[in-house]
CSV table of C-alpha atoms in Angstrom, one decimal:
chain,number,residue,atom,x,y,z
A,66,PRO,CA,51.3,102.6,140.9
A,67,PRO,CA,49.3,104.7,138.4
A,68,GLY,CA,50.9,105.1,135.0
A,69,ARG,CA,52.9,101.9,135.4
A,70,TRP,CA,53.3,99.9,132.2
A,71,ASP,CA,53.3,96.2,132.6
A,72,LEU,CA,54.8,94.9,129.5
A,73,VAL,CA,53.9,91.1,130.1
A,74,GLU,CA,50.4,91.9,131.2
A,75,GLN,CA,49.8,94.1,128.1
A,76,CYS,CA,51.1,91.9,125.6
A,77,ARG,CA,49.9,88.3,126.5
A,78,LEU,CA,46.6,87.0,125.4
A,79,ASP,CA,43.6,88.0,127.2
A,80,PRO,CA,42.2,84.6,128.7
A,81,ASP,CA,38.8,86.1,128.7
A,82,ARG,CA,38.8,86.9,125.0
A,83,PRO,CA,36.1,84.9,123.1
A,84,GLY,CA,37.8,82.3,120.8
A,85,SER,CA,37.2,81.9,117.1
A,86,PRO,CA,34.0,80.0,116.0
A,87,GLY,CA,34.9,76.3,115.7
A,88,TYR,CA,38.3,76.8,117.3
A,89,GLN,CA,39.2,76.1,121.0
A,90,ARG,CA,42.6,77.5,122.2
A,91,LEU,CA,44.7,74.9,123.8
A,92,GLY,CA,45.2,77.2,126.8
A,93,ASP,CA,41.5,77.1,127.5
A,94,TRP,CA,41.9,73.6,129.0
A,95,GLN,CA,45.6,73.0,129.4
A,96,VAL,CA,47.2,74.6,132.4
A,97,SER,CA,50.2,73.8,134.8
A,98,THR,CA,49.4,73.2,138.3
A,99,THR,CA,52.9,73.9,139.4
A,100,ASP,CA,53.8,76.9,137.2
A,101,PRO,CA,50.4,78.7,136.0
A,102,ASP,CA,52.4,81.3,134.3
A,103,ALA,CA,53.6,79.0,131.7
A,104,THR,CA,51.5,79.0,128.5
A,105,PRO,CA,51.2,76.6,125.3
A,106,MET,CA,54.0,76.9,122.6
A,107,LYS,CA,55.1,75.1,119.7
A,108,HIS,CA,57.9,72.6,120.5
A,109,ASN,CA,60.1,71.8,117.5
A,110,GLY,CA,57.3,73.0,115.3
A,111,GLN,CA,55.0,70.2,116.1
A,112,HIS,CA,53.2,69.4,119.5
A,113,ALA,CA,52.7,72.0,122.0
A,114,VAL,CA,54.2,72.2,125.6
A,115,LEU,CA,53.9,74.7,128.3
A,116,GLY,CA,56.8,77.1,128.6
A,117,TYR,CA,58.3,80.6,128.0
A,118,HIS,CA,60.0,82.7,125.4
A,119,ASP,CA,63.3,84.3,126.2
A,120,HIS,CA,64.2,87.5,124.4
A,121,ASP,CA,67.8,88.8,124.1
A,122,VAL,CA,69.6,91.9,123.0
A,123,VAL,CA,73.0,91.2,121.7
A,124,ASP,CA,75.7,93.5,120.9
A,125,GLY,CA,76.7,93.5,117.2
A,126,GLY,CA,80.5,93.5,117.9
A,127,LYS,CA,82.7,90.7,117.8
A,128,ASP,CA,82.2,89.9,121.6
A,129,ARG,CA,78.5,89.3,121.0
A,130,ILE,CA,77.7,90.6,124.6
A,131,ILE,CA,74.1,90.1,125.9
A,132,LEU,CA,73.1,93.6,126.8
A,133,HIS,CA,69.6,92.8,128.1
A,134,ALA,CA,67.5,89.7,128.4
A,135,LEU,CA,63.7,89.1,129.1
A,136,VAL,CA,61.7,85.9,129.8
A,137,THR,CA,57.8,86.1,129.1
A,138,PRO,CA,55.1,83.5,129.1
A,139,ALA,CA,54.8,81.9,125.6
A,140,ASP,CA,51.4,83.8,124.9
A,141,VAL,CA,53.4,86.9,124.5
A,142,MET,CA,54.1,87.2,120.8
A,143,GLU,CA,58.0,87.0,120.0
A,144,ASN,CA,57.9,90.5,118.2
A,145,GLU,CA,56.0,92.4,120.9
A,146,PRO,CA,58.7,93.3,123.2
A,147,MET,CA,61.3,94.5,120.7
A,148,ARG,CA,60.7,98.1,121.1
A,149,ASP,CA,60.6,98.1,124.7
A,150,LEU,CA,63.8,96.1,125.0
A,151,LEU,CA,65.6,98.6,122.4
A,152,ARG,CA,64.5,101.6,124.6
A,153,ARG,CA,65.8,100.0,127.9
A,154,VAL,CA,69.1,99.0,126.4
A,155,CYS,CA,69.7,102.4,124.9
A,156,PHE,CA,68.8,104.2,128.0
A,157,ARG,CA,70.7,101.7,130.4
A,158,TRP,CA,73.9,101.5,128.3
A,159,HIS,CA,73.7,105.0,126.7
A,160,LEU,CA,73.8,103.6,123.2
A,161,ARG,CA,72.8,105.2,119.9
A,162,PRO,CA,72.9,102.1,117.5
A,163,ARG,CA,73.0,102.9,113.7
A,164,ARG,CA,71.3,99.6,112.8
A,165,ALA,CA,69.4,96.9,114.3
A,166,VAL,CA,69.4,93.2,113.0
A,167,ALA,CA,66.6,90.6,113.5
A,168,ASP,CA,64.7,87.7,111.9
A,169,THR,CA,61.5,87.7,110.0
A,170,THR,CA,59.6,87.2,113.3
A,171,TYR,CA,60.4,91.0,114.2
A,172,GLY,CA,59.4,92.4,110.8
A,173,THR,CA,56.3,94.2,111.8
A,174,ILE,CA,55.2,97.7,110.7
A,175,GLU,CA,55.3,98.8,114.4
A,176,ASN,CA,58.7,97.7,114.9
A,177,ILE,CA,60.2,99.0,111.8
A,178,ARG,CA,58.5,102.3,112.1
A,179,ALA,CA,59.9,102.6,115.7
A,180,LEU,CA,63.5,101.7,114.4
A,181,GLU,CA,63.5,104.1,111.4
A,182,ASP,CA,61.9,106.9,113.3
A,183,ALA,CA,64.7,106.6,115.8
A,184,GLY,CA,67.4,106.8,113.0
A,185,ILE,CA,68.2,103.2,113.3
A,186,ARG,CA,68.3,101.2,110.1
A,187,ALA,CA,66.0,98.1,110.4
A,188,TYR,CA,67.7,95.2,108.8
A,189,VAL,CA,64.9,92.8,109.1
A,190,PRO,CA,63.8,90.2,106.5
A,191,LEU,CA,60.2,91.0,105.5
A,192,PRO,CA,57.6,88.2,105.6
A,193,ASP,CA,56.7,86.8,102.0
A,194,TRP,CA,52.9,87.1,102.1
A,195,ASP,CA,52.9,86.3,98.5
A,196,THR,CA,53.4,82.6,99.3
A,197,ARG,CA,50.1,82.5,101.5
A,198,THR,CA,47.7,83.0,98.5
A,199,PRO,CA,47.3,81.0,95.2
A,200,TYR,CA,46.8,84.2,93.4
A,201,TYR,CA,49.2,86.9,92.2
A,202,GLY,CA,50.9,88.6,95.3
A,203,THR,CA,51.1,92.2,95.8
A,204,SER,CA,54.8,92.2,94.8
A,205,GLN,CA,53.8,91.2,91.3
A,206,PHE,CA,51.9,94.8,91.0
A,207,THR,CA,53.8,97.7,90.2
A,208,TYR,CA,53.1,101.0,92.3
A,209,ASP,CA,53.1,104.5,90.3
A,210,PRO,CA,53.6,107.1,92.9
A,211,GLU,CA,53.0,109.9,90.7
A,212,ARG,CA,49.6,108.5,89.6
A,213,ASP,CA,48.8,107.1,92.9
A,214,GLU,CA,47.7,103.5,91.3
A,215,TYR,CA,49.0,100.2,90.8
A,216,ARG,CA,49.5,98.3,87.5
A,217,CYS,CA,48.8,94.4,87.4
A,218,PRO,CA,50.9,91.9,85.5
A,219,GLN,CA,48.9,92.5,82.4
A,220,GLY,CA,49.6,96.4,82.6
A,221,GLN,CA,45.9,97.2,83.6
A,222,ARG,CA,45.2,99.9,86.3
A,223,LEU,CA,44.2,99.6,89.8
A,224,ARG,CA,43.1,103.0,90.9
A,225,ARG,CA,42.8,104.4,94.5
A,226,LYS,CA,39.2,103.4,95.8
A,227,THR,CA,39.2,104.2,99.5
A,228,ALA,CA,41.2,104.3,102.7
A,229,LYS,CA,40.6,102.2,105.8
A,230,TYR,CA,42.0,104.1,108.6
A,231,THR,CA,41.2,101.5,111.2
A,232,GLU,CA,43.5,98.9,109.2
A,233,GLU,CA,45.8,101.7,108.2
A,234,VAL,CA,45.6,100.8,104.4
A,235,VAL,CA,44.7,102.4,101.1
A,236,VAL,CA,42.6,100.2,98.8
A,237,TYR,CA,43.2,99.9,95.0
A,238,ARG,CA,40.7,98.1,92.7
A,239,ALA,CA,40.8,97.3,89.1
A,240,LYS,CA,37.6,97.7,86.9
A,241,ALA,CA,35.4,94.6,87.0
A,242,ALA,CA,34.9,94.2,83.3
A,243,THR,CA,38.6,94.4,82.8
A,244,CYS,CA,39.3,91.7,85.3
A,245,ASN,CA,36.6,89.4,84.1
A,246,ALA,CA,37.9,89.7,80.5
A,247,CYS,CA,41.4,89.0,81.5
A,248,PRO,CA,42.8,85.6,80.3
A,249,LEU,CA,44.8,85.3,83.6
A,250,LYS,CA,42.1,86.1,86.0
A,251,ALA,CA,41.9,82.6,87.4
A,252,GLN,CA,45.7,83.4,88.6
A,253,CYS,CA,44.8,86.7,90.1
A,254,THR,CA,41.4,86.7,91.7
A,255,SER,CA,38.1,84.7,92.2
A,256,SER,CA,36.0,88.0,92.5
A,257,ALA,CA,33.7,89.2,90.0
A,258,GLN,CA,34.2,92.7,91.3
A,259,GLY,CA,37.8,93.3,90.2
A,260,ARG,CA,41.1,92.7,91.9
A,261,ILE,CA,41.9,94.5,94.9
A,262,VAL,CA,45.3,95.5,96.3
A,263,HIS,CA,45.9,96.9,99.8
A,264,ARG,CA,48.8,99.6,100.3
A,265,SER,CA,49.9,100.3,103.8
A,266,PHE,CA,50.1,103.8,105.1
A,267,TYR,CA,53.6,103.1,105.9
A,268,ALA,CA,54.7,101.3,102.8
A,269,ALA,CA,57.5,103.8,102.6
A,270,TYR,CA,59.1,102.1,105.5
A,271,LEU,CA,58.8,98.8,104.1
A,272,GLU,CA,60.3,99.8,100.7
A,273,ARG,CA,63.3,101.4,102.7
A,274,VAL,CA,63.9,98.2,104.4
A,275,ARG,CA,63.8,96.2,101.1
A,276,ALA,CA,66.4,98.7,99.5
A,277,TYR,CA,68.8,98.1,102.6
A,278,HIS,CA,68.6,94.4,101.7
A,279,GLN,CA,69.4,95.1,98.0
A,280,THR,CA,72.3,97.2,98.6
A,281,PRO,CA,75.7,95.6,97.8
């Protein structure tokens, strides 16, 4: 019917979407002849098998009651159904949860915003993006909200340069001359134009979640 939201169809990968140059998706050539809805997924972190993800919402009490369950093809990202599952559980069981606990997989801006805006504390470990780069990570830069600028590990300023509304981030850049003369440049950036740091429009949500984890 018009206006119907099919969660699985909206969240799963579009089979007609062009692949990345030099990369062929496993799902382009591997399909189950008996279960075509099954899609490739990592098994034990190694080889891929055709299968599904199961998503469960569990009450935080001592009984650990399963309040809702959803099974999706494996090409639906694990974090995608979280908001829909939360809404369904709250409506079905007339619940007003004070907190939601999940692992790092669910620590996306969209999920955290939805929880916090609903008055639910998001106890979700945030991904450590700093480990994915050989350079200084963003966490090693200090943000000054009064000046709206960052300070690098050497104490130099990165001033606001522009905002990217499609990516929902603010861009901060250090002066090129300052970075190029810095003795620690090799540990910070390979650019000759100065180090850049991105700050999400919703950084306050992430800072709030970090504060929850630091509270005794």
